[in-house]
Amino acid sequence: MKFVNRLFFVVLVIFTVLTYSSVAFSIDYSERRKQLINEINKDILLTYFSTKRQQFDPRVMEVLGKVPRHLFVPKALQESAYKNRPLPIGYGQTISQPYIVALMTDLLETKKDASVLEIGTGSGYQAAVLAELVKSVFTIEIIEPLEKKASSRLKTLGYDNVTVKLADGYYGWEQHAPFDGIIVTAAANHIPPPLVKQLKPGGRMVIPVGGHFFTQNLTLVVKSEDGTVKTYQILPVAFVPFTRGH
Ligand code: SAH
């Protein structure tokens, strides 16, 4: 009887160890991405009143279901990478909420052969999402350690159509202009004129506009073929501030 008890105890210990180690080592991230897509779809319906979008481009949703967001956040937060919320990435900055990434990407209405400029590389996640959809992505970050980390991360993950630069994005990237799309992922108190200038006729820019202490307006800027510029306010949002270089 004693032997049976001991055997039972040993089997129980082995079972517990195996269960816990499999939980720790084999998180099914692709399943989590699927759940995230469901969450984003719910948010799309909840925000329909403002955005007038009942669904996003299936290409955008497919990419969100594919890009490994957990590899763009600090190790300690990897488990939370597929919650539909922003997460800290250090230096007081955040990786945007996945729904917002999806919305901004959808608003750009990118085409496969497009060239897109991003201001605010941060973790590099938004750049990776764009890289899956367009020909080339140029992205500017003002905080050096973030620029370095995002640059090497994107290289390691094989996103070789993304070019990262350390600079104040206010002035855009003249050398590669004009762009089919421009996406600004930090809150600016006005739309930087150099960015409007670097937008192609027929191009679109998405930018949160407003002060730092309250919510901003996610704004869509559309430049028509004849160069006329129109802006549309899409949704109240909360972004980290657009800072200026010295
Ligand atoms: N797109 C990022 C999230 C960006 S958070 C991602 O997918 O992770 C906003 C980023 O904008 C921060 O990293 C911040 O340092 C950067 N930023 C703020 N002002 C900037 C400026 N003037 N030029 C370039 N980057 C800027």
PDB file of C-alpha atoms and ligand atoms in Angstrom:
ATOM      1  CA  MET A   1       0.000   0.000   0.000  1.00  0.00           C
ATOM      2  CA  LYS A   2       2.814   2.340   0.959  1.00  0.00           C
ATOM      3  CA  PHE A   3       4.521   1.611  -2.373  1.00  0.00           C
ATOM      4  CA  VAL A   4       1.300   2.406  -4.241  1.00  0.00           C
ATOM      5  CA  ASN A   5       1.029   5.732  -2.389  1.00  0.00           C
ATOM      6  CA  ARG A   6       4.596   6.635  -3.208  1.00  0.00           C
ATOM      7  CA  LEU A   7       4.144   5.656  -6.823  1.00  0.00           C
ATOM      8  CA  PHE A   8       1.002   7.795  -6.979  1.00  0.00           C
ATOM      9  CA  PHE A   9       2.932  10.735  -5.502  1.00  0.00           C
ATOM     10  CA  VAL A  10       5.779  10.357  -8.027  1.00  0.00           C
ATOM     11  CA  VAL A  11       3.348  10.164 -10.951  1.00  0.00           C
ATOM     12  CA  LEU A  12       1.528  13.237  -9.642  1.00  0.00           C
ATOM     13  CA  VAL A  13       4.785  15.235  -9.406  1.00  0.00           C
ATOM     14  CA  ILE A  14       5.821  14.231 -12.945  1.00  0.00           C
ATOM     15  CA  PHE A  15       2.365  15.125 -14.283  1.00  0.00           C
ATOM     16  CA  THR A  16       2.414  18.546 -12.565  1.00  0.00           C
ATOM     17  CA  VAL A  17       5.906  19.378 -13.829  1.00  0.00           C
ATOM     18  CA  LEU A  18       5.009  18.374 -17.383  1.00  0.00           C
ATOM     19  CA  THR A  19       1.770  20.365 -17.335  1.00  0.00           C
ATOM     20  CA  TYR A  20       3.415  23.543 -16.052  1.00  0.00           C
ATOM     21  CA  SER A  21       6.414  23.344 -18.336  1.00  0.00           C
ATOM     22  CA  SER A  22       4.189  22.876 -21.381  1.00  0.00           C
ATOM     23  CA  VAL A  23       2.152  25.920 -20.338  1.00  0.00           C
ATOM     24  CA  ALA A  24       5.324  27.935 -19.869  1.00  0.00           C
ATOM     25  CA  PHE A  25       7.037  26.902 -23.068  1.00  0.00           C
ATOM     26  CA  SER A  26       4.326  26.470 -25.623  1.00  0.00           C
ATOM     27  CA  ILE A  27       2.030  29.468 -25.612  1.00  0.00           C
ATOM     28  CA  ASP A  28      -0.011  29.203 -28.782  1.00  0.00           C
ATOM     29  CA  TYR A  29       0.577  32.703 -30.138  1.00  0.00           C
ATOM     30  CA  SER A  30      -1.205  32.038 -33.414  1.00  0.00           C
ATOM     31  CA  GLU A  31      -4.358  31.091 -31.487  1.00  0.00           C
ATOM     32  CA  ARG A  32      -3.988  34.310 -29.460  1.00  0.00           C
ATOM     33  CA  ARG A  33      -3.682  36.314 -32.665  1.00  0.00           C
ATOM     34  CA  LYS A  34      -6.963  34.765 -33.851  1.00  0.00           C
ATOM     35  CA  GLN A  35      -8.643  35.860 -30.613  1.00  0.00           C
ATOM     36  CA  LEU A  36      -7.155  39.335 -31.069  1.00  0.00           C
ATOM     37  CA  ILE A  37      -8.731  39.574 -34.521  1.00  0.00           C
ATOM     38  CA  ASN A  38     -12.113  38.803 -32.905  1.00  0.00           C
ATOM     39  CA  GLU A  39     -11.513  41.590 -30.364  1.00  0.00           C
ATOM     40  CA  ILE A  40     -10.609  44.044 -33.127  1.00  0.00           C
ATOM     41  CA  ASN A  41     -13.741  43.084 -35.070  1.00  0.00           C
ATOM     42  CA  LYS A  42     -15.820  43.853 -31.963  1.00  0.00           C
ATOM     43  CA  ASP A  43     -14.142  47.280 -31.648  1.00  0.00           C
ATOM     44  CA  ILE A  44     -14.820  47.985 -35.326  1.00  0.00           C
ATOM     45  CA  LEU A  45     -18.548  47.590 -34.681  1.00  0.00           C
ATOM     46  CA  LEU A  46     -18.370  49.640 -31.451  1.00  0.00           C
ATOM     47  CA  THR A  47     -16.670  52.552 -33.248  1.00  0.00           C
ATOM     48  CA  TYR A  48     -18.797  52.392 -36.412  1.00  0.00           C
ATOM     49  CA  PHE A  49     -20.660  55.524 -35.352  1.00  0.00           C
ATOM     50  CA  SER A  50     -17.424  57.564 -35.651  1.00  0.00           C
ATOM     51  CA  THR A  51     -15.419  55.750 -38.288  1.00  0.00           C
ATOM     52  CA  LYS A  52     -18.290  54.706 -40.600  1.00  0.00           C
ATOM     53  CA  ARG A  53     -16.341  51.518 -41.262  1.00  0.00           C
ATOM     54  CA  GLN A  54     -18.193  48.260 -40.771  1.00  0.00           C
ATOM     55  CA  GLN A  55     -15.147  46.167 -41.529  1.00  0.00           C
ATOM     56  CA  PHE A  56     -11.520  46.727 -42.359  1.00  0.00           C
ATOM     57  CA  ASP A  57      -9.688  45.624 -45.494  1.00  0.00           C
ATOM     58  CA  PRO A  58      -9.289  41.808 -45.194  1.00  0.00           C
ATOM     59  CA  ARG A  59      -5.619  42.232 -46.226  1.00  0.00           C
ATOM     60  CA  VAL A  60      -5.028  44.388 -43.142  1.00  0.00           C
ATOM     61  CA  MET A  61      -6.746  41.896 -40.853  1.00  0.00           C
ATOM     62  CA  GLU A  62      -4.778  39.022 -42.370  1.00  0.00           C
ATOM     63  CA  VAL A  63      -1.515  40.825 -41.628  1.00  0.00           C
ATOM     64  CA  LEU A  64      -2.544  41.527 -38.018  1.00  0.00           C
ATOM     65  CA  GLY A  65      -3.212  37.809 -37.719  1.00  0.00           C
ATOM     66  CA  LYS A  66       0.310  37.115 -38.902  1.00  0.00           C
ATOM     67  CA  VAL A  67       2.831  39.645 -37.494  1.00  0.00           C
ATOM     68  CA  PRO A  68       4.312  38.328 -34.187  1.00  0.00           C
ATOM     69  CA  ARG A  69       3.465  41.285 -31.900  1.00  0.00           C
ATOM     70  CA  HIS A  70       4.970  39.416 -28.925  1.00  0.00           C
ATOM     71  CA  LEU A  71       8.413  39.892 -30.487  1.00  0.00           C
ATOM     72  CA  PHE A  72       7.943  43.696 -30.484  1.00  0.00           C
ATOM     73  CA  VAL A  73       7.284  44.100 -26.734  1.00  0.00           C
ATOM     74  CA  PRO A  74       9.615  43.700 -23.717  1.00  0.00           C
ATOM     75  CA  LYS A  75      10.072  40.019 -22.707  1.00  0.00           C
ATOM     76  CA  ALA A  76       8.187  40.489 -19.436  1.00  0.00           C
ATOM     77  CA  LEU A  77       5.087  41.631 -21.356  1.00  0.00           C
ATOM     78  CA  GLN A  78       5.109  38.982 -24.089  1.00  0.00           C
ATOM     79  CA  GLU A  79       2.208  37.123 -22.503  1.00  0.00           C
ATOM     80  CA  SER A  80       0.073  40.275 -22.813  1.00  0.00           C
ATOM     81  CA  ALA A  81       1.090  41.020 -26.412  1.00  0.00           C
ATOM     82  CA  TYR A  82      -2.223  39.892 -27.892  1.00  0.00           C
ATOM     83  CA  LYS A  83      -4.487  41.828 -25.566  1.00  0.00           C
ATOM     84  CA  ASN A  84      -6.148  44.613 -27.503  1.00  0.00           C
ATOM     85  CA  ARG A  85      -4.343  47.396 -25.674  1.00  0.00           C
ATOM     86  CA  PRO A  86      -1.212  49.561 -25.845  1.00  0.00           C
ATOM     87  CA  LEU A  87       1.853  48.376 -23.905  1.00  0.00           C
ATOM     88  CA  PRO A  88       4.926  50.212 -22.593  1.00  0.00           C
ATOM     89  CA  ILE A  89       8.112  49.772 -24.655  1.00  0.00           C
ATOM     90  CA  GLY A  90      10.442  51.895 -22.474  1.00  0.00           C
ATOM     91  CA  TYR A  91      11.544  55.563 -22.571  1.00  0.00           C
ATOM     92  CA  GLY A  92       7.961  56.604 -21.751  1.00  0.00           C
ATOM     93  CA  GLN A  93       6.704  55.324 -25.118  1.00  0.00           C
ATOM     94  CA  THR A  94       4.089  52.735 -26.050  1.00  0.00           C
ATOM     95  CA  ILE A  95       3.301  50.273 -28.808  1.00  0.00           C
ATOM     96  CA  SER A  96      -0.185  51.266 -30.029  1.00  0.00           C
ATOM     97  CA  GLN A  97      -3.345  49.285 -29.351  1.00  0.00           C
ATOM     98  CA  PRO A  98      -3.803  46.673 -32.126  1.00  0.00           C
ATOM     99  CA  TYR A  99      -7.268  48.039 -33.052  1.00  0.00           C
ATOM    100  CA  ILE A 100      -5.694  51.482 -33.619  1.00  0.00           C
ATOM    101  CA  VAL A 101      -2.894  49.951 -35.729  1.00  0.00           C
ATOM    102  CA  ALA A 102      -5.567  48.188 -37.807  1.00  0.00           C
ATOM    103  CA  LEU A 103      -7.660  51.365 -38.170  1.00  0.00           C
ATOM    104  CA  MET A 104      -4.717  53.582 -39.167  1.00  0.00           C
ATOM    105  CA  THR A 105      -3.457  50.993 -41.643  1.00  0.00           C
ATOM    106  CA  ASP A 106      -6.942  50.579 -43.101  1.00  0.00           C
ATOM    107  CA  LEU A 107      -7.338  54.358 -43.494  1.00  0.00           C
ATOM    108  CA  LEU A 108      -4.123  54.514 -45.536  1.00  0.00           C
ATOM    109  CA  GLU A 109      -5.729  52.240 -48.199  1.00  0.00           C
ATOM    110  CA  THR A 110      -2.299  50.982 -49.212  1.00  0.00           C
ATOM    111  CA  LYS A 111      -1.487  49.321 -52.518  1.00  0.00           C
ATOM    112  CA  LYS A 112       1.183  46.658 -53.054  1.00  0.00           C
ATOM    113  CA  ASP A 113       3.544  48.935 -54.962  1.00  0.00           C
ATOM    114  CA  ALA A 114       3.218  51.837 -52.479  1.00  0.00           C
ATOM    115  CA  SER A 115       5.954  53.671 -50.622  1.00  0.00           C
ATOM    116  CA  VAL A 116       4.962  54.684 -47.085  1.00  0.00           C
ATOM    117  CA  LEU A 117       6.555  56.967 -44.493  1.00  0.00           C
ATOM    118  CA  GLU A 118       6.001  56.389 -40.773  1.00  0.00           C
ATOM    119  CA  ILE A 119       6.877  58.952 -38.100  1.00  0.00           C
ATOM    120  CA  GLY A 120       7.437  57.281 -34.705  1.00  0.00           C
ATOM    121  CA  THR A 121       9.022  53.837 -35.244  1.00  0.00           C
ATOM    122  CA  GLY A 122       8.760  52.918 -31.543  1.00  0.00           C
ATOM    123  CA  SER A 123       8.919  49.111 -31.387  1.00  0.00           C
ATOM    124  CA  GLY A 124       8.769  48.728 -35.172  1.00  0.00           C
ATOM    125  CA  TYR A 125       5.435  46.843 -35.043  1.00  0.00           C
ATOM    126  CA  GLN A 126       3.420  49.295 -37.183  1.00  0.00           C
ATOM    127  CA  ALA A 127       6.317  49.365 -39.687  1.00  0.00           C
ATOM    128  CA  ALA A 128       6.266  45.541 -39.856  1.00  0.00           C
ATOM    129  CA  VAL A 129       2.500  45.561 -40.466  1.00  0.00           C
ATOM    130  CA  LEU A 130       2.970  48.056 -43.313  1.00  0.00           C
ATOM    131  CA  ALA A 131       5.942  46.112 -44.694  1.00  0.00           C
ATOM    132  CA  GLU A 132       3.638  43.141 -45.283  1.00  0.00           C
ATOM    133  CA  LEU A 133       1.311  45.313 -47.370  1.00  0.00           C
ATOM    134  CA  VAL A 134       3.477  47.700 -49.417  1.00  0.00           C
ATOM    135  CA  LYS A 135       6.706  47.779 -51.398  1.00  0.00           C
ATOM    136  CA  SER A 136       8.766  50.016 -49.118  1.00  0.00           C
ATOM    137  CA  VAL A 137       8.462  51.506 -45.661  1.00  0.00           C
ATOM    138  CA  PHE A 138      10.569  54.412 -44.401  1.00  0.00           C
ATOM    139  CA  THR A 139      10.277  55.034 -40.681  1.00  0.00           C
ATOM    140  CA  ILE A 140      11.741  57.755 -38.456  1.00  0.00           C
ATOM    141  CA  GLU A 141      12.305  57.583 -34.692  1.00  0.00           C
ATOM    142  CA  ILE A 142      13.597  60.386 -32.466  1.00  0.00           C
ATOM    143  CA  ILE A 143      14.772  58.288 -29.451  1.00  0.00           C
ATOM    144  CA  GLU A 144      18.094  56.633 -30.304  1.00  0.00           C
ATOM    145  CA  PRO A 145      17.850  53.389 -28.251  1.00  0.00           C
ATOM    146  CA  LEU A 146      14.367  52.731 -29.672  1.00  0.00           C
ATOM    147  CA  GLU A 147      15.591  53.392 -33.215  1.00  0.00           C
ATOM    148  CA  LYS A 148      18.536  50.993 -32.720  1.00  0.00           C
ATOM    149  CA  LYS A 149      16.407  48.258 -31.215  1.00  0.00           C
ATOM    150  CA  ALA A 150      13.607  48.506 -33.790  1.00  0.00           C
ATOM    151  CA  SER A 151      16.110  48.557 -36.618  1.00  0.00           C
ATOM    152  CA  SER A 152      17.860  45.360 -35.511  1.00  0.00           C
ATOM    153  CA  ARG A 153      14.568  43.667 -34.619  1.00  0.00           C
ATOM    154  CA  LEU A 154      13.123  44.351 -38.079  1.00  0.00           C
ATOM    155  CA  LYS A 155      16.318  43.074 -39.698  1.00  0.00           C
ATOM    156  CA  THR A 156      16.290  39.877 -37.600  1.00  0.00           C
ATOM    157  CA  LEU A 157      12.665  39.236 -38.522  1.00  0.00           C
ATOM    158  CA  GLY A 158      13.495  39.640 -42.218  1.00  0.00           C
ATOM    159  CA  TYR A 159      11.660  42.906 -42.925  1.00  0.00           C
ATOM    160  CA  ASP A 160      14.220  44.091 -45.446  1.00  0.00           C
ATOM    161  CA  ASN A 161      11.820  46.511 -47.157  1.00  0.00           C
ATOM    162  CA  VAL A 162      11.865  48.735 -44.030  1.00  0.00           C
ATOM    163  CA  THR A 163      14.453  51.505 -43.615  1.00  0.00           C
ATOM    164  CA  VAL A 164      14.784  53.116 -40.183  1.00  0.00           C
ATOM    165  CA  LYS A 165      16.332  56.509 -39.467  1.00  0.00           C
ATOM    166  CA  LEU A 166      17.110  58.483 -36.300  1.00  0.00           C
ATOM    167  CA  ALA A 167      15.760  62.022 -36.752  1.00  0.00           C
ATOM    168  CA  ASP A 168      12.972  64.477 -35.952  1.00  0.00           C
ATOM    169  CA  GLY A 169      10.169  63.238 -38.199  1.00  0.00           C
ATOM    170  CA  TYR A 170       8.604  66.711 -38.422  1.00  0.00           C
ATOM    171  CA  TYR A 171      10.605  67.311 -41.599  1.00  0.00           C
ATOM    172  CA  GLY A 172       9.723  63.982 -43.210  1.00  0.00           C
ATOM    173  CA  TRP A 173      12.261  62.228 -45.434  1.00  0.00           C
ATOM    174  CA  GLU A 174      12.878  64.418 -48.471  1.00  0.00           C
ATOM    175  CA  GLN A 175      15.259  61.951 -50.124  1.00  0.00           C
ATOM    176  CA  HIS A 176      12.549  59.278 -50.522  1.00  0.00           C
ATOM    177  CA  ALA A 177       9.563  61.611 -51.064  1.00  0.00           C
ATOM    178  CA  PRO A 178       6.908  61.767 -52.356  1.00  0.00           C
ATOM    179  CA  PHE A 179       5.020  59.037 -50.494  1.00  0.00           C
ATOM    180  CA  ASP A 180       1.726  57.289 -51.287  1.00  0.00           C
ATOM    181  CA  GLY A 181       0.979  57.201 -47.579  1.00  0.00           C
ATOM    182  CA  ILE A 182       2.235  58.839 -44.386  1.00  0.00           C
ATOM    183  CA  ILE A 183       1.381  57.580 -40.909  1.00  0.00           C
ATOM    184  CA  VAL A 184       2.237  59.525 -37.776  1.00  0.00           C
ATOM    185  CA  THR A 185       2.052  57.511 -34.539  1.00  0.00           C
ATOM    186  CA  ALA A 186       2.638  60.348 -32.038  1.00  0.00           C
ATOM    187  CA  ALA A 187       0.224  63.192 -31.215  1.00  0.00           C
ATOM    188  CA  ALA A 188       1.043  66.476 -32.958  1.00  0.00           C
ATOM    189  CA  ASN A 189      -0.625  69.821 -32.205  1.00  0.00           C
ATOM    190  CA  HIS A 190      -0.751  70.571 -35.930  1.00  0.00           C
ATOM    191  CA  ILE A 191      -0.207  68.723 -39.180  1.00  0.00           C
ATOM    192  CA  PRO A 192       3.473  69.276 -40.118  1.00  0.00           C
ATOM    193  CA  PRO A 193       3.513  71.160 -43.473  1.00  0.00           C
ATOM    194  CA  PRO A 194       6.648  69.279 -44.697  1.00  0.00           C
ATOM    195  CA  LEU A 195       4.685  66.033 -44.412  1.00  0.00           C
ATOM    196  CA  VAL A 196       1.766  67.397 -46.450  1.00  0.00           C
ATOM    197  CA  LYS A 197       4.284  68.518 -49.054  1.00  0.00           C
ATOM    198  CA  GLN A 198       5.860  65.056 -49.212  1.00  0.00           C
ATOM    199  CA  LEU A 199       2.513  63.361 -49.862  1.00  0.00           C
ATOM    200  CA  LYS A 200       1.887  62.321 -53.501  1.00  0.00           C
ATOM    201  CA  PRO A 201      -1.207  63.670 -55.285  1.00  0.00           C
ATOM    202  CA  GLY A 202      -3.810  60.989 -54.503  1.00  0.00           C
ATOM    203  CA  GLY A 203      -1.907  60.119 -51.301  1.00  0.00           C
ATOM    204  CA  ARG A 204      -3.283  59.743 -47.763  1.00  0.00           C
ATOM    205  CA  MET A 205      -1.891  60.642 -44.343  1.00  0.00           C
ATOM    206  CA  VAL A 206      -3.184  59.470 -40.957  1.00  0.00           C
ATOM    207  CA  ILE A 207      -2.175  61.509 -37.912  1.00  0.00           C
ATOM    208  CA  PRO A 208      -3.459  62.079 -34.362  1.00  0.00           C
ATOM    209  CA  VAL A 209      -3.887  65.861 -33.995  1.00  0.00           C
ATOM    210  CA  GLY A 210      -4.383  67.621 -30.655  1.00  0.00           C
ATOM    211  CA  GLY A 211      -2.825  68.532 -27.314  1.00  0.00           C
ATOM    212  CA  HIS A 212      -0.929  66.125 -25.109  1.00  0.00           C
ATOM    213  CA  PHE A 213      -3.129  66.193 -22.045  1.00  0.00           C
ATOM    214  CA  PHE A 214      -6.467  65.333 -23.579  1.00  0.00           C
ATOM    215  CA  THR A 215      -7.500  63.043 -26.367  1.00  0.00           C
ATOM    216  CA  GLN A 216      -6.580  63.912 -29.920  1.00  0.00           C
ATOM    217  CA  ASN A 217      -8.484  63.528 -33.147  1.00  0.00           C
ATOM    218  CA  LEU A 218      -7.285  60.791 -35.432  1.00  0.00           C
ATOM    219  CA  THR A 219      -7.215  62.764 -38.668  1.00  0.00           C
ATOM    220  CA  LEU A 220      -7.183  61.584 -42.261  1.00  0.00           C
ATOM    221  CA  VAL A 221      -5.508  63.938 -44.732  1.00  0.00           C
ATOM    222  CA  VAL A 222      -6.281  63.315 -48.392  1.00  0.00           C
ATOM    223  CA  LYS A 223      -4.370  65.047 -51.168  1.00  0.00           C
ATOM    224  CA  SER A 224      -6.340  64.970 -54.405  1.00  0.00           C
ATOM    225  CA  GLU A 225      -4.792  64.550 -57.843  1.00  0.00           C
ATOM    226  CA  ASP A 226      -4.879  68.347 -58.353  1.00  0.00           C
ATOM    227  CA  GLY A 227      -3.036  68.903 -55.071  1.00  0.00           C
ATOM    228  CA  THR A 228      -6.046  70.080 -53.011  1.00  0.00           C
ATOM    229  CA  VAL A 229      -5.837  68.900 -49.392  1.00  0.00           C
ATOM    230  CA  LYS A 230      -8.865  67.819 -47.347  1.00  0.00           C
ATOM    231  CA  THR A 231      -8.913  66.634 -43.733  1.00  0.00           C
ATOM    232  CA  TYR A 232     -11.424  64.352 -42.005  1.00  0.00           C
ATOM    233  CA  GLN A 233     -11.692  63.717 -38.270  1.00  0.00           C
ATOM    234  CA  ILE A 234     -12.134  60.003 -37.714  1.00  0.00           C
ATOM    235  CA  LEU A 235     -11.996  59.118 -33.990  1.00  0.00           C
ATOM    236  CA  PRO A 236     -10.875  60.523 -30.601  1.00  0.00           C
ATOM    237  CA  VAL A 237      -7.620  58.771 -29.623  1.00  0.00           C
ATOM    238  CA  ALA A 238      -4.836  59.046 -27.023  1.00  0.00           C
ATOM    239  CA  PHE A 239      -1.247  58.977 -28.286  1.00  0.00           C
ATOM    240  CA  VAL A 240       2.139  59.767 -26.732  1.00  0.00           C
ATOM    241  CA  PRO A 241       3.342  63.267 -27.703  1.00  0.00           C
ATOM    242  CA  PHE A 242       5.128  64.208 -30.892  1.00  0.00           C
ATOM    243  CA  THR A 243       8.391  65.658 -29.587  1.00  0.00           C
ATOM    244  CA  ARG A 244      10.726  68.003 -31.425  1.00  0.00           C
ATOM    245  CA  GLY A 245      14.460  67.693 -31.957  1.00  0.00           C
ATOM    246  CA  HIS A 246      16.776  70.495 -30.928  1.00  0.00           C
TER     247      HIS A 246
HETATM  248  N1  SAH B   1       4.524  53.050 -34.147  1.00  0.00           N
HETATM  249  C1  SAH B   1       5.081  52.571 -32.890  1.00  0.00           C
HETATM  250  C2  SAH B   1       4.471  53.235 -31.678  1.00  0.00           C
HETATM  251  C3  SAH B   1       4.993  54.549 -31.525  1.00  0.00           C
HETATM  252  S1  SAH B   1       4.878  55.415 -30.017  1.00  0.00           S
HETATM  253  C4  SAH B   1       4.989  51.091 -32.755  1.00  0.00           C
HETATM  254  O1  SAH B   1       4.418  50.414 -33.623  1.00  0.00           O
HETATM  255  O2  SAH B   1       5.531  50.584 -31.768  1.00  0.00           O
HETATM  256  C5  SAH B   1       5.368  56.974 -30.721  1.00  0.00           C
HETATM  257  C6  SAH B   1       6.831  57.039 -31.102  1.00  0.00           C
HETATM  258  O3  SAH B   1       7.017  58.301 -31.744  1.00  0.00           O
HETATM  259  C7  SAH B   1       7.770  57.026 -29.917  1.00  0.00           C
HETATM  260  O4  SAH B   1       8.720  56.011 -30.067  1.00  0.00           O
HETATM  261  C8  SAH B   1       8.400  58.411 -29.938  1.00  0.00           C
HETATM  262  O5  SAH B   1       9.731  58.437 -29.502  1.00  0.00           O
HETATM  263  C9  SAH B   1       8.288  58.763 -31.418  1.00  0.00           C
HETATM  264  N2  SAH B   1       8.351  60.213 -31.730  1.00  0.00           N
HETATM  265  C10 SAH B   1       7.809  61.245 -31.043  1.00  0.00           C
HETATM  266  N3  SAH B   1       8.091  62.419 -31.646  1.00  0.00           N
HETATM  267  C11 SAH B   1       8.817  62.114 -32.760  1.00  0.00           C
HETATM  268  C12 SAH B   1       9.408  62.899 -33.797  1.00  0.00           C
HETATM  269  N4  SAH B   1       9.338  64.221 -33.802  1.00  0.00           N
HETATM  270  N5  SAH B   1      10.074  62.263 -34.783  1.00  0.00           N
HETATM  271  C13 SAH B   1      10.193  60.888 -34.788  1.00  0.00           C
HETATM  272  N6  SAH B   1       9.658  60.099 -33.823  1.00  0.00           N
HETATM  273  C14 SAH B   1       8.984  60.693 -32.825  1.00  0.00           C
END
